[in-house]
Coordinates of C-alpha atoms in Angstrom, one line a residue:
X91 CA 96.0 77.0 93.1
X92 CA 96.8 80.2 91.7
X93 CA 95.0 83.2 92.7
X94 CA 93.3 85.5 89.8
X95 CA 95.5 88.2 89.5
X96 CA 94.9 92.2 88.2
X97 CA 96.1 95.4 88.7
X98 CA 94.9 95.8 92.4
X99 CA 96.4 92.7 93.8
X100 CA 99.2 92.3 91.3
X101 CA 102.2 92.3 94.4
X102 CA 104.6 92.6 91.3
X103 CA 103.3 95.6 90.5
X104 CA 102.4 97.3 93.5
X105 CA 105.9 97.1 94.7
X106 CA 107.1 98.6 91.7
X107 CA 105.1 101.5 91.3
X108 CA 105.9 101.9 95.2
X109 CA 109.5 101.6 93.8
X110 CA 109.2 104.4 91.3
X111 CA 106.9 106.7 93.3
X112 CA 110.1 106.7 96.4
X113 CA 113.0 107.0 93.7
X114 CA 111.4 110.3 92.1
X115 CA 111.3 111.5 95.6
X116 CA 114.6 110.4 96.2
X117 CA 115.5 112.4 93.2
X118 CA 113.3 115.3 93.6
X119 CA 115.7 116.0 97.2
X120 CA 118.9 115.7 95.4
X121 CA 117.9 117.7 91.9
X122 CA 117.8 120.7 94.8
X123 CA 121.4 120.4 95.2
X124 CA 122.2 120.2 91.7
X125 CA 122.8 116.8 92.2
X126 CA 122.6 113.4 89.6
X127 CA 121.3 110.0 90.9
X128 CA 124.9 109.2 90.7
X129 CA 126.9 112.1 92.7
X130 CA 123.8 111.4 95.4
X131 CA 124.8 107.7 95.6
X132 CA 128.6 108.5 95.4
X133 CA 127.9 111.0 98.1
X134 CA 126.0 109.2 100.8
X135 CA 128.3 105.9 100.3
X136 CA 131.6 108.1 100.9
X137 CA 129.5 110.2 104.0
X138 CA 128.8 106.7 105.4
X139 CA 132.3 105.3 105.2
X140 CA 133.5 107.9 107.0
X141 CA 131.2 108.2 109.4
X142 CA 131.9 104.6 110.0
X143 CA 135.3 105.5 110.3
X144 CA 136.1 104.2 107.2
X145 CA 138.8 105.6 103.9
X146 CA 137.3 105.7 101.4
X147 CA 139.8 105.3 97.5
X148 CA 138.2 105.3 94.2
X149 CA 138.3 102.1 93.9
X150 CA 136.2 101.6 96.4
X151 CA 133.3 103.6 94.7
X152 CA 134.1 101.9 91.3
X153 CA 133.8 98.5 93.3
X154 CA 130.3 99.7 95.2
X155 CA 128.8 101.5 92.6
X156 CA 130.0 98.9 89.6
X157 CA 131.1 102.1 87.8
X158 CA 134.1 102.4 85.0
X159 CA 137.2 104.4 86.4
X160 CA 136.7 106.9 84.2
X161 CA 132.8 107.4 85.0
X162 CA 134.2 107.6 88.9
X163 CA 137.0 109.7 87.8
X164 CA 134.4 112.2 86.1
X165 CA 131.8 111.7 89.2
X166 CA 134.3 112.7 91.5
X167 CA 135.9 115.8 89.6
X168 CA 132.9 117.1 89.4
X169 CA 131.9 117.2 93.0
X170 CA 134.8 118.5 93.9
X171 CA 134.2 121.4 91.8
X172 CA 131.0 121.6 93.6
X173 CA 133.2 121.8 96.5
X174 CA 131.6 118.4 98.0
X175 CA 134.2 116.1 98.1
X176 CA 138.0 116.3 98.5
X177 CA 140.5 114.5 97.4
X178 CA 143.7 113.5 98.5
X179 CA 146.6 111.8 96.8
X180 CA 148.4 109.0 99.0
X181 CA 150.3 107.3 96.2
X182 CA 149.2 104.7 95.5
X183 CA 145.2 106.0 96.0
X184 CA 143.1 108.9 95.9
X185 CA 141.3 109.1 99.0
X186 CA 137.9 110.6 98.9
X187 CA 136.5 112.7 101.9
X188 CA 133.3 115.3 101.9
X189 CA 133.3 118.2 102.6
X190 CA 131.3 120.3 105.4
X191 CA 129.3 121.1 102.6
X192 CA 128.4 117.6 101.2
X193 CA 127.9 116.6 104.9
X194 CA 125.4 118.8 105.5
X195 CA 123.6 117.8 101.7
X196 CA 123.8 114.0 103.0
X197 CA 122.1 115.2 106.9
X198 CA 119.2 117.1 104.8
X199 CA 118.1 114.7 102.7
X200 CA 118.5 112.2 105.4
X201 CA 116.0 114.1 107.2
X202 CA 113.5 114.8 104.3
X203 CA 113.7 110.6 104.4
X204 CA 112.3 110.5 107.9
X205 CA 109.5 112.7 106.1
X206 CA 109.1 110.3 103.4
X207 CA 108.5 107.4 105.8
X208 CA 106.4 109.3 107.4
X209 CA 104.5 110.4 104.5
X210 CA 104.7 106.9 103.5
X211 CA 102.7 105.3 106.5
X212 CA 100.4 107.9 106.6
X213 CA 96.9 106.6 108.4
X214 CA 98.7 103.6 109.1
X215 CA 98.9 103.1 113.3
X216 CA 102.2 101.6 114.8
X217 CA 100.9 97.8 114.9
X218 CA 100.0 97.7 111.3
X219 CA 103.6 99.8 110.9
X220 CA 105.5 97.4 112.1
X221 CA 103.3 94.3 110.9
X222 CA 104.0 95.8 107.0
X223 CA 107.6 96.0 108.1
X224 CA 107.5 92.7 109.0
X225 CA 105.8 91.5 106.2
X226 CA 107.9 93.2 103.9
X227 CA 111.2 91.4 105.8
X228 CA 109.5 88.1 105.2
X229 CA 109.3 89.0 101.2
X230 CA 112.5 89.4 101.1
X231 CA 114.0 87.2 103.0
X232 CA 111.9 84.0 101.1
X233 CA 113.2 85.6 97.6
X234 CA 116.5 85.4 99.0
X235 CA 115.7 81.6 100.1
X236 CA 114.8 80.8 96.4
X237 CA 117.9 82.1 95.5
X238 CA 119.3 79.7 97.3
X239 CA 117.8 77.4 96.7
X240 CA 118.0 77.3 93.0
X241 CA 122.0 77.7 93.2
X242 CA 121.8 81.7 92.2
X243 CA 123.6 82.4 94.8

């Protein structure tokens, strides 16, 4: 039995617009930085790696961010001029580091997240907070389950 669907209870829908409405934020914090989608991405995934201990090459941003060499080539040269990356030659890579600079871009907008979420849950107490997170887990979890099980995986 399927349920009448519409605008207000279309899931599809809602999670979508939800979708857009937290990637224009996302966007909004790194536009202040003079930043593309892509830089952003580029610099939170090489941040991360290193925080993690990690060296970061170009290949590895190519293989993360399914990006062409030359579109990571350009990504890169262009945030070092920004003076947010650096990179290092160690035939035969390019090792990829931030800078002080980039760090502190990456810390900021992690903490104009926290205000998202918060803004996000907004009348919403802890119980029904973690109930929606729960929920949400769930979701995803029995998407990943059909995946499964019809062999996309």
């Amino acid at each position: 039995m399927n349920p009448q669907i519409n605008e207000e209870n279309d899931i599809l829908l809602l999670v979508k617009l939800l979708n857009r409405e937290l990637r224009e934020d996302f966007n909004r914090n790194i536009e202040k930085y003079d930043l593309t989608v892509d830089q952003g991405r580029v610099l939170f995934y090489v941040c991360c790696q290193e925080e993690q201990g990690n060296v970061v090459h170009q290949k590895d941003i190519q293989n993360r961010g399914h990006l062409s060499k030359s579109s990571v080539s350009e990504i890169v040269d262009r945030m070092v001029k920004k003076e947010l990356l650096i990179k290092e030659s160690e035939y035969p890579f390019v090792n990829i580091k931030p800078t002080t600079k980039g760090r502190d871009i990456v810390e900021h907008i992690h903490n104009t997240r926290y205000e998202t979420i918060e803004k996000l849950f907004k009348g919403v107490d802890e119980n029904q907070r973690q109930r929606i997170i729960d929920d949400i887990k769930q979701l995803l979890m029995n998407m990943k389950e059909d995946e499964n099980i019809c062999g996309k995986k």
